[in-house]
Amino acid sequence: MADHILIEKSGGVLTLTMNRPDKKNALTRDMYQALGDAIDQAEFDKDVRCVLIQANGDMFTAGNDISDFAAVNAGESSANEARRGGNPLLAALARAKTPLIAAVNGRAVGVGTTMLLHCDLVYLADNALLTTPFVNLALVPEAASSITLPSRIGHARAFSMFVLGEAVDAKKAVDWGIANEVVPLDQLRAKARAAAEAVAARPPAAVVITKALMRDETGLAQRMDEEGAHFAAQLKSAEAKEAFAAFAQKRAPDFSKVS
């Protein structure tokens, strides 16, 4: 697992690189933990003034590993144990004090999109595509996205993304206010790195206070807890069982007989 999250620190920037390209950077519990720990620890490292999140391969992340969800639905004890205590990345995002910057290439699915709503600057490659198909999997939004996404883009657009699974390309994401800028793929990392270094060069206390004033940390954490309870219940539901089976069998799910 250690190689699935690459950690590098230089010039006041902590760079976290998702590195599971053979699995489209699908996130495992260990990857969530590594990302969450790194974001938490950045607050106490005087040499870190900004965190940059990026990914190797042709996709930012496919979101949560579906096999993990399916295992929870099936009642496998090891999977249930692994998900106790919530998602460590989401908790870290809610309480993050250090500025976060994301460089997104290719598809960003589920948490790959909702984590962007906690980032202070977001740069998208021209091939980026954002999706939040929670309802397609009989699940519900997480990462406090049920409040952060509607507040950012409006109820109707957010509902379409959550319930209909509408995909949002890079240009639309910028137009809607999800991201700052679209750049050519081959310039993405340089652009995001330059922004991270610019943030790191600013007066650190002023930056941290400004970020804190712009966010409701308590409200975000409370909404994550509320979403998490619904998410956990849905993971074990008959709806989810059908959704995961359909995904594995590469067919359309049939919820007509699910009560």
PDB file of C-alpha atoms in Angstrom:
ATOM      1  CA  MET A   1       0.000   0.000   0.000  1.00  0.00           C
ATOM      2  CA  ALA A   2       2.839   2.411   0.800  1.00  0.00           C
ATOM      3  CA  ASP A   3       3.468   2.980  -2.890  1.00  0.00           C
ATOM      4  CA  HIS A   4      -0.193   3.783  -3.576  1.00  0.00           C
ATOM      5  CA  ILE A   5       0.221   7.249  -2.023  1.00  0.00           C
ATOM      6  CA  LEU A   6       3.500   8.988  -2.848  1.00  0.00           C
ATOM      7  CA  ILE A   7       4.512  11.754  -0.443  1.00  0.00           C
ATOM      8  CA  GLU A   8       7.087  14.425  -1.275  1.00  0.00           C
ATOM      9  CA  LYS A   9       7.925  17.688   0.456  1.00  0.00           C
ATOM     10  CA  SER A  10       9.817  20.619  -1.009  1.00  0.00           C
ATOM     11  CA  GLY A  11       9.587  24.384  -1.212  1.00  0.00           C
ATOM     12  CA  GLY A  12       6.900  24.574   1.461  1.00  0.00           C
ATOM     13  CA  VAL A  13       4.629  22.233  -0.522  1.00  0.00           C
ATOM     14  CA  LEU A  14       3.583  18.743   0.519  1.00  0.00           C
ATOM     15  CA  THR A  15       2.673  16.797  -2.617  1.00  0.00           C
ATOM     16  CA  LEU A  16       0.385  13.759  -2.280  1.00  0.00           C
ATOM     17  CA  THR A  17       0.208  11.645  -5.411  1.00  0.00           C
ATOM     18  CA  MET A  18      -2.329   8.852  -5.815  1.00  0.00           C
ATOM     19  CA  ASN A  19      -0.387   6.055  -7.413  1.00  0.00           C
ATOM     20  CA  ARG A  20      -2.582   3.085  -8.219  1.00  0.00           C
ATOM     21  CA  PRO A  21      -2.941   3.679 -11.966  1.00  0.00           C
ATOM     22  CA  ASP A  22      -3.554   0.022 -12.813  1.00  0.00           C
ATOM     23  CA  LYS A  23      -6.782   0.277 -10.766  1.00  0.00           C
ATOM     24  CA  LYS A  24      -7.596   3.806 -11.984  1.00  0.00           C
ATOM     25  CA  ASN A  25      -6.520   5.093  -8.565  1.00  0.00           C
ATOM     26  CA  ALA A  26      -9.563   3.525  -6.920  1.00  0.00           C
ATOM     27  CA  LEU A  27      -9.202   4.365  -3.252  1.00  0.00           C
ATOM     28  CA  THR A  28      -8.748   1.688  -0.601  1.00  0.00           C
ATOM     29  CA  ARG A  29      -9.085   2.142   3.155  1.00  0.00           C
ATOM     30  CA  ASP A  30      -5.282   2.300   3.457  1.00  0.00           C
ATOM     31  CA  MET A  31      -5.103   5.019   0.791  1.00  0.00           C
ATOM     32  CA  TYR A  32      -7.783   7.052   2.572  1.00  0.00           C
ATOM     33  CA  GLN A  33      -5.820   6.687   5.802  1.00  0.00           C
ATOM     34  CA  ALA A  34      -2.538   7.763   4.226  1.00  0.00           C
ATOM     35  CA  LEU A  35      -4.111  10.840   2.628  1.00  0.00           C
ATOM     36  CA  GLY A  36      -5.978  11.775   5.788  1.00  0.00           C
ATOM     37  CA  ASP A  37      -2.908  11.369   7.993  1.00  0.00           C
ATOM     38  CA  ALA A  38      -0.774  13.475   5.666  1.00  0.00           C
ATOM     39  CA  ILE A  39      -3.329  16.306   5.568  1.00  0.00           C
ATOM     40  CA  ASP A  40      -3.705  16.229   9.354  1.00  0.00           C
ATOM     41  CA  GLN A  41       0.059  16.214   9.965  1.00  0.00           C
ATOM     42  CA  ALA A  42       0.659  19.114   7.584  1.00  0.00           C
ATOM     43  CA  GLU A  43      -0.874  21.469  10.152  1.00  0.00           C
ATOM     44  CA  PHE A  44       1.955  20.708  12.590  1.00  0.00           C
ATOM     45  CA  ASP A  45       4.845  20.780  10.109  1.00  0.00           C
ATOM     46  CA  LYS A  46       6.381  24.266   9.952  1.00  0.00           C
ATOM     47  CA  ASP A  47       7.954  23.366   6.614  1.00  0.00           C
ATOM     48  CA  VAL A  48       4.560  22.738   4.981  1.00  0.00           C
ATOM     49  CA  ARG A  49       2.436  25.710   3.971  1.00  0.00           C
ATOM     50  CA  CYS A  50       0.364  24.113   1.234  1.00  0.00           C
ATOM     51  CA  VAL A  51      -0.767  20.604   0.224  1.00  0.00           C
ATOM     52  CA  LEU A  52      -0.979  19.602  -3.436  1.00  0.00           C
ATOM     53  CA  ILE A  53      -3.057  16.550  -4.400  1.00  0.00           C
ATOM     54  CA  GLN A  54      -2.516  14.910  -7.797  1.00  0.00           C
ATOM     55  CA  ALA A  55      -2.574  11.487  -9.446  1.00  0.00           C
ATOM     56  CA  ASN A  56      -0.463   9.280 -11.659  1.00  0.00           C
ATOM     57  CA  GLY A  57      -1.981   7.541 -14.671  1.00  0.00           C
ATOM     58  CA  ASP A  58      -4.839   8.568 -16.924  1.00  0.00           C
ATOM     59  CA  MET A  59      -7.450   9.137 -14.198  1.00  0.00           C
ATOM     60  CA  PHE A  60      -7.499  11.261 -11.058  1.00  0.00           C
ATOM     61  CA  THR A  61      -9.474   8.579  -9.212  1.00  0.00           C
ATOM     62  CA  ALA A  62     -12.283   6.139  -9.901  1.00  0.00           C
ATOM     63  CA  GLY A  63     -13.502   6.816  -6.370  1.00  0.00           C
ATOM     64  CA  ASN A  64     -13.955   4.174  -3.720  1.00  0.00           C
ATOM     65  CA  ASP A  65     -13.010   0.642  -4.662  1.00  0.00           C
ATOM     66  CA  ILE A  66     -16.408  -0.942  -5.434  1.00  0.00           C
ATOM     67  CA  SER A  67     -15.216  -4.310  -4.162  1.00  0.00           C
ATOM     68  CA  ASP A  68     -14.931  -2.736  -0.710  1.00  0.00           C
ATOM     69  CA  PHE A  69     -18.543  -1.536  -0.874  1.00  0.00           C
ATOM     70  CA  ALA A  70     -19.714  -4.940  -2.081  1.00  0.00           C
ATOM     71  CA  ALA A  71     -17.890  -6.672   0.758  1.00  0.00           C
ATOM     72  CA  VAL A  72     -19.617  -4.468   3.341  1.00  0.00           C
ATOM     73  CA  ASN A  73     -22.980  -5.199   1.725  1.00  0.00           C
ATOM     74  CA  ALA A  74     -22.222  -8.911   1.890  1.00  0.00           C
ATOM     75  CA  GLY A  75     -21.537  -8.623   5.617  1.00  0.00           C
ATOM     76  CA  GLU A  76     -17.897  -9.646   5.510  1.00  0.00           C
ATOM     77  CA  SER A  77     -16.551  -8.897   8.964  1.00  0.00           C
ATOM     78  CA  SER A  78     -13.143  -7.671   7.820  1.00  0.00           C
ATOM     79  CA  ALA A  79     -14.719  -5.160   5.482  1.00  0.00           C
ATOM     80  CA  ASN A  80     -17.156  -3.937   8.132  1.00  0.00           C
ATOM     81  CA  GLU A  81     -14.304  -3.560  10.620  1.00  0.00           C
ATOM     82  CA  ALA A  82     -12.265  -1.575   8.101  1.00  0.00           C
ATOM     83  CA  ARG A  83     -15.028   1.002   7.692  1.00  0.00           C
ATOM     84  CA  ARG A  84     -15.689   1.646  11.365  1.00  0.00           C
ATOM     85  CA  GLY A  85     -14.899   5.122  12.552  1.00  0.00           C
ATOM     86  CA  GLY A  86     -15.764   6.750   9.258  1.00  0.00           C
ATOM     87  CA  ASN A  87     -13.558   7.770   6.380  1.00  0.00           C
ATOM     88  CA  PRO A  88     -10.241   9.228   7.601  1.00  0.00           C
ATOM     89  CA  LEU A  89      -9.766  11.353   4.485  1.00  0.00           C
ATOM     90  CA  LEU A  90     -13.163  13.020   4.794  1.00  0.00           C
ATOM     91  CA  ALA A  91     -12.591  13.833   8.448  1.00  0.00           C
ATOM     92  CA  ALA A  92      -9.193  15.336   7.618  1.00  0.00           C
ATOM     93  CA  LEU A  93     -10.691  17.461   4.841  1.00  0.00           C
ATOM     94  CA  ALA A  94     -13.306  18.880   7.237  1.00  0.00           C
ATOM     95  CA  ARG A  95     -10.718  20.000   9.775  1.00  0.00           C
ATOM     96  CA  ALA A  96      -7.904  20.917   7.370  1.00  0.00           C
ATOM     97  CA  LYS A  97      -6.119  24.131   8.320  1.00  0.00           C
ATOM     98  CA  THR A  98      -3.443  24.004   5.609  1.00  0.00           C
ATOM     99  CA  PRO A  99      -4.453  25.235   2.134  1.00  0.00           C
ATOM    100  CA  LEU A 100      -5.260  22.405  -0.286  1.00  0.00           C
ATOM    101  CA  ILE A 101      -4.731  22.484  -4.046  1.00  0.00           C
ATOM    102  CA  ALA A 102      -5.845  19.806  -6.512  1.00  0.00           C
ATOM    103  CA  ALA A 103      -4.511  19.009  -9.979  1.00  0.00           C
ATOM    104  CA  VAL A 104      -7.103  16.834 -11.724  1.00  0.00           C
ATOM    105  CA  ASN A 105      -6.450  14.794 -14.840  1.00  0.00           C
ATOM    106  CA  GLY A 106      -9.000  12.515 -16.493  1.00  0.00           C
ATOM    107  CA  ARG A 107     -12.043  11.297 -14.611  1.00  0.00           C
ATOM    108  CA  ALA A 108     -12.735  12.178 -10.982  1.00  0.00           C
ATOM    109  CA  VAL A 109     -15.489   9.902  -9.692  1.00  0.00           C
ATOM    110  CA  GLY A 110     -17.413  10.160  -6.418  1.00  0.00           C
ATOM    111  CA  VAL A 111     -15.025  11.231  -3.684  1.00  0.00           C
ATOM    112  CA  GLY A 112     -12.666  12.272  -6.475  1.00  0.00           C
ATOM    113  CA  THR A 113     -15.076  15.132  -7.124  1.00  0.00           C
ATOM    114  CA  THR A 114     -16.388  15.778  -3.612  1.00  0.00           C
ATOM    115  CA  MET A 115     -12.875  16.202  -2.208  1.00  0.00           C
ATOM    116  CA  LEU A 116     -12.392  19.078  -4.650  1.00  0.00           C
ATOM    117  CA  LEU A 117     -15.103  21.014  -2.801  1.00  0.00           C
ATOM    118  CA  HIS A 118     -12.711  21.159   0.178  1.00  0.00           C
ATOM    119  CA  CYS A 119      -9.750  22.323  -1.884  1.00  0.00           C
ATOM    120  CA  ASP A 120      -8.917  26.012  -1.959  1.00  0.00           C
ATOM    121  CA  LEU A 121      -7.674  25.991  -5.547  1.00  0.00           C
ATOM    122  CA  VAL A 122      -8.579  23.428  -8.216  1.00  0.00           C
ATOM    123  CA  TYR A 123      -6.906  23.093 -11.615  1.00  0.00           C
ATOM    124  CA  LEU A 124      -8.344  20.762 -14.238  1.00  0.00           C
ATOM    125  CA  ALA A 125      -6.683  19.249 -17.269  1.00  0.00           C
ATOM    126  CA  ASP A 126      -8.647  19.722 -20.463  1.00  0.00           C
ATOM    127  CA  ASN A 127      -9.574  16.024 -20.332  1.00  0.00           C
ATOM    128  CA  ALA A 128     -11.029  16.167 -16.813  1.00  0.00           C
ATOM    129  CA  LEU A 129     -14.538  14.819 -16.229  1.00  0.00           C
ATOM    130  CA  LEU A 130     -16.271  15.068 -12.857  1.00  0.00           C
ATOM    131  CA  THR A 131     -19.023  12.687 -11.735  1.00  0.00           C
ATOM    132  CA  THR A 132     -20.809  11.969  -8.445  1.00  0.00           C
ATOM    133  CA  PRO A 133     -22.827   8.813  -9.216  1.00  0.00           C
ATOM    134  CA  PHE A 134     -23.769   7.987  -5.623  1.00  0.00           C
ATOM    135  CA  VAL A 135     -27.449   7.342  -6.290  1.00  0.00           C
ATOM    136  CA  ASN A 136     -26.546   5.107  -9.253  1.00  0.00           C
ATOM    137  CA  LEU A 137     -24.939   2.834  -6.650  1.00  0.00           C
ATOM    138  CA  ALA A 138     -27.908   3.216  -4.266  1.00  0.00           C
ATOM    139  CA  LEU A 139     -25.756   5.382  -2.002  1.00  0.00           C
ATOM    140  CA  VAL A 140     -25.940   9.001  -0.852  1.00  0.00           C
ATOM    141  CA  PRO A 141     -23.553  11.969  -1.091  1.00  0.00           C
ATOM    142  CA  GLU A 142     -20.629  12.154   1.306  1.00  0.00           C
ATOM    143  CA  ALA A 143     -17.803  14.550   2.285  1.00  0.00           C
ATOM    144  CA  ALA A 144     -20.489  17.126   3.231  1.00  0.00           C
ATOM    145  CA  SER A 145     -21.121  17.469  -0.501  1.00  0.00           C
ATOM    146  CA  SER A 146     -24.877  17.505   0.138  1.00  0.00           C
ATOM    147  CA  ILE A 147     -24.350  21.082   1.336  1.00  0.00           C
ATOM    148  CA  THR A 148     -21.099  22.151  -0.345  1.00  0.00           C
ATOM    149  CA  LEU A 149     -22.091  21.228  -3.904  1.00  0.00           C
ATOM    150  CA  PRO A 150     -25.554  22.904  -3.918  1.00  0.00           C
ATOM    151  CA  SER A 151     -24.068  25.983  -2.273  1.00  0.00           C
ATOM    152  CA  ARG A 152     -21.433  26.121  -4.996  1.00  0.00           C
ATOM    153  CA  ILE A 153     -23.472  25.375  -8.125  1.00  0.00           C
ATOM    154  CA  GLY A 154     -27.141  25.513  -7.090  1.00  0.00           C
ATOM    155  CA  HIS A 155     -29.706  22.867  -6.140  1.00  0.00           C
ATOM    156  CA  ALA A 156     -30.833  21.870  -9.637  1.00  0.00           C
ATOM    157  CA  ARG A 157     -27.336  21.305 -10.988  1.00  0.00           C
ATOM    158  CA  ALA A 158     -26.251  19.447  -7.860  1.00  0.00           C
ATOM    159  CA  PHE A 159     -29.350  17.244  -7.904  1.00  0.00           C
ATOM    160  CA  SER A 160     -28.627  16.329 -11.522  1.00  0.00           C
ATOM    161  CA  MET A 161     -25.062  15.382 -10.662  1.00  0.00           C
ATOM    162  CA  PHE A 162     -26.089  13.334  -7.619  1.00  0.00           C
ATOM    163  CA  VAL A 163     -29.270  11.656  -8.814  1.00  0.00           C
ATOM    164  CA  LEU A 164     -28.884  11.472 -12.593  1.00  0.00           C
ATOM    165  CA  GLY A 165     -25.118  11.070 -12.504  1.00  0.00           C
ATOM    166  CA  GLU A 166     -24.569  13.991 -14.884  1.00  0.00           C
ATOM    167  CA  ALA A 167     -20.935  14.262 -15.937  1.00  0.00           C
ATOM    168  CA  VAL A 168     -19.371  17.725 -15.824  1.00  0.00           C
ATOM    169  CA  ASP A 169     -16.475  18.470 -18.135  1.00  0.00           C
ATOM    170  CA  ALA A 170     -13.600  20.777 -17.284  1.00  0.00           C
ATOM    171  CA  LYS A 171     -14.966  23.910 -18.921  1.00  0.00           C
ATOM    172  CA  LYS A 172     -18.382  23.523 -17.294  1.00  0.00           C
ATOM    173  CA  ALA A 173     -16.764  22.848 -13.924  1.00  0.00           C
ATOM    174  CA  VAL A 174     -14.943  26.180 -14.154  1.00  0.00           C
ATOM    175  CA  ASP A 175     -18.058  27.984 -15.379  1.00  0.00           C
ATOM    176  CA  TRP A 176     -20.051  26.549 -12.456  1.00  0.00           C
ATOM    177  CA  GLY A 177     -17.410  27.506  -9.891  1.00  0.00           C
ATOM    178  CA  ILE A 178     -16.128  24.046  -8.984  1.00  0.00           C
ATOM    179  CA  ALA A 179     -12.635  24.771 -10.328  1.00  0.00           C
ATOM    180  CA  ASN A 180     -10.373  27.736 -11.026  1.00  0.00           C
ATOM    181  CA  GLU A 181      -8.954  27.024 -14.445  1.00  0.00           C
ATOM    182  CA  VAL A 182      -8.650  24.535 -17.304  1.00  0.00           C
ATOM    183  CA  VAL A 183      -5.138  23.929 -18.605  1.00  0.00           C
ATOM    184  CA  PRO A 184      -3.653  21.585 -21.229  1.00  0.00           C
ATOM    185  CA  LEU A 185      -2.871  18.177 -19.734  1.00  0.00           C
ATOM    186  CA  ASP A 186       0.862  18.565 -20.265  1.00  0.00           C
ATOM    187  CA  GLN A 187       0.827  21.838 -18.306  1.00  0.00           C
ATOM    188  CA  LEU A 188      -1.388  20.726 -15.423  1.00  0.00           C
ATOM    189  CA  ARG A 189       1.227  19.823 -12.856  1.00  0.00           C
ATOM    190  CA  ALA A 190       3.372  22.869 -13.557  1.00  0.00           C
ATOM    191  CA  LYS A 191       0.346  25.157 -13.172  1.00  0.00           C
ATOM    192  CA  ALA A 192      -0.781  23.573  -9.918  1.00  0.00           C
ATOM    193  CA  ARG A 193       2.758  23.499  -8.537  1.00  0.00           C
ATOM    194  CA  ALA A 194       3.262  27.181  -9.316  1.00  0.00           C
ATOM    195  CA  ALA A 195       0.017  27.999  -7.518  1.00  0.00           C
ATOM    196  CA  ALA A 196       1.050  25.902  -4.510  1.00  0.00           C
ATOM    197  CA  GLU A 197       4.403  27.662  -4.305  1.00  0.00           C
ATOM    198  CA  ALA A 198       2.669  31.035  -4.572  1.00  0.00           C
ATOM    199  CA  VAL A 199       0.406  30.133  -1.643  1.00  0.00           C
ATOM    200  CA  ALA A 200       3.393  28.849   0.339  1.00  0.00           C
ATOM    201  CA  ALA A 201       5.159  32.181  -0.176  1.00  0.00           C
ATOM    202  CA  ARG A 202       2.321  34.182   1.416  1.00  0.00           C
ATOM    203  CA  PRO A 203       2.297  35.095   5.141  1.00  0.00           C
ATOM    204  CA  PRO A 204       1.354  31.715   6.684  1.00  0.00           C
ATOM    205  CA  ALA A 205      -0.779  32.899   9.597  1.00  0.00           C
ATOM    206  CA  ALA A 206      -2.772  35.262   7.399  1.00  0.00           C
ATOM    207  CA  VAL A 207      -3.396  32.459   4.899  1.00  0.00           C
ATOM    208  CA  VAL A 208      -4.534  29.964   7.548  1.00  0.00           C
ATOM    209  CA  ILE A 209      -6.826  32.481   9.245  1.00  0.00           C
ATOM    210  CA  THR A 210      -8.329  33.529   5.913  1.00  0.00           C
ATOM    211  CA  LYS A 211      -9.092  29.903   5.044  1.00  0.00           C
ATOM    212  CA  ALA A 212     -10.644  29.306   8.469  1.00  0.00           C
ATOM    213  CA  LEU A 213     -12.876  32.380   8.179  1.00  0.00           C
ATOM    214  CA  MET A 214     -14.173  31.137   4.826  1.00  0.00           C
ATOM    215  CA  ARG A 215     -15.263  27.741   6.160  1.00  0.00           C
ATOM    216  CA  ASP A 216     -17.647  26.318   8.757  1.00  0.00           C
ATOM    217  CA  GLU A 217     -15.566  23.441  10.105  1.00  0.00           C
ATOM    218  CA  THR A 218     -18.156  22.418  12.695  1.00  0.00           C
ATOM    219  CA  GLY A 219     -20.980  22.453  10.169  1.00  0.00           C
ATOM    220  CA  LEU A 220     -18.981  20.396   7.698  1.00  0.00           C
ATOM    221  CA  ALA A 221     -18.147  17.777  10.317  1.00  0.00           C
ATOM    222  CA  GLN A 222     -21.752  17.575  11.473  1.00  0.00           C
ATOM    223  CA  ARG A 223     -23.035  17.094   7.932  1.00  0.00           C
ATOM    224  CA  MET A 224     -20.388  14.418   7.299  1.00  0.00           C
ATOM    225  CA  ASP A 225     -21.635  12.546  10.369  1.00  0.00           C
ATOM    226  CA  GLU A 226     -25.239  12.782   9.162  1.00  0.00           C
ATOM    227  CA  GLU A 227     -24.323  11.663   5.641  1.00  0.00           C
ATOM    228  CA  GLY A 228     -22.151   8.895   7.052  1.00  0.00           C
ATOM    229  CA  ALA A 229     -25.040   7.343   8.981  1.00  0.00           C
ATOM    230  CA  HIS A 230     -27.205   7.260   5.856  1.00  0.00           C
ATOM    231  CA  PHE A 231     -24.293   6.044   3.740  1.00  0.00           C
ATOM    232  CA  ALA A 232     -23.586   3.155   6.119  1.00  0.00           C
ATOM    233  CA  ALA A 233     -27.243   2.127   6.137  1.00  0.00           C
ATOM    234  CA  GLN A 234     -27.475   2.260   2.352  1.00  0.00           C
ATOM    235  CA  LEU A 235     -24.306   0.199   1.965  1.00  0.00           C
ATOM    236  CA  LYS A 236     -26.125  -2.717   3.587  1.00  0.00           C
ATOM    237  CA  SER A 237     -29.412  -2.230   1.755  1.00  0.00           C
ATOM    238  CA  ALA A 238     -31.147  -4.398  -0.847  1.00  0.00           C
ATOM    239  CA  GLU A 239     -30.850  -1.473  -3.257  1.00  0.00           C
ATOM    240  CA  ALA A 240     -27.091  -1.476  -2.907  1.00  0.00           C
ATOM    241  CA  LYS A 241     -26.925  -5.253  -3.318  1.00  0.00           C
ATOM    242  CA  GLU A 242     -28.656  -4.931  -6.681  1.00  0.00           C
ATOM    243  CA  ALA A 243     -26.514  -1.942  -7.702  1.00  0.00           C
ATOM    244  CA  PHE A 244     -23.243  -3.691  -6.884  1.00  0.00           C
ATOM    245  CA  ALA A 245     -24.335  -6.912  -8.614  1.00  0.00           C
ATOM    246  CA  ALA A 246     -25.302  -4.969 -11.734  1.00  0.00           C
ATOM    247  CA  PHE A 247     -21.964  -3.165 -11.712  1.00  0.00           C
ATOM    248  CA  ALA A 248     -20.043  -6.438 -11.437  1.00  0.00           C
ATOM    249  CA  GLN A 249     -22.162  -8.046 -14.169  1.00  0.00           C
ATOM    250  CA  LYS A 250     -21.908  -4.955 -16.407  1.00  0.00           C
ATOM    251  CA  ARG A 251     -25.673  -4.607 -16.759  1.00  0.00           C
ATOM    252  CA  ALA A 252     -28.289  -2.009 -15.923  1.00  0.00           C
ATOM    253  CA  PRO A 253     -29.615  -2.335 -12.368  1.00  0.00           C
ATOM    254  CA  ASP A 254     -33.298  -3.135 -11.832  1.00  0.00           C
ATOM    255  CA  PHE A 255     -34.736  -1.483  -8.728  1.00  0.00           C
ATOM    256  CA  SER A 256     -38.378  -2.166  -9.648  1.00  0.00           C
ATOM    257  CA  LYS A 257     -38.691  -5.084  -7.227  1.00  0.00           C
ATOM    258  CA  VAL A 258     -36.550  -3.648  -4.449  1.00  0.00           C
ATOM    259  CA  SER A 259     -38.600  -2.523  -1.456  1.00  0.00           C
TER     260      SER A 259
END
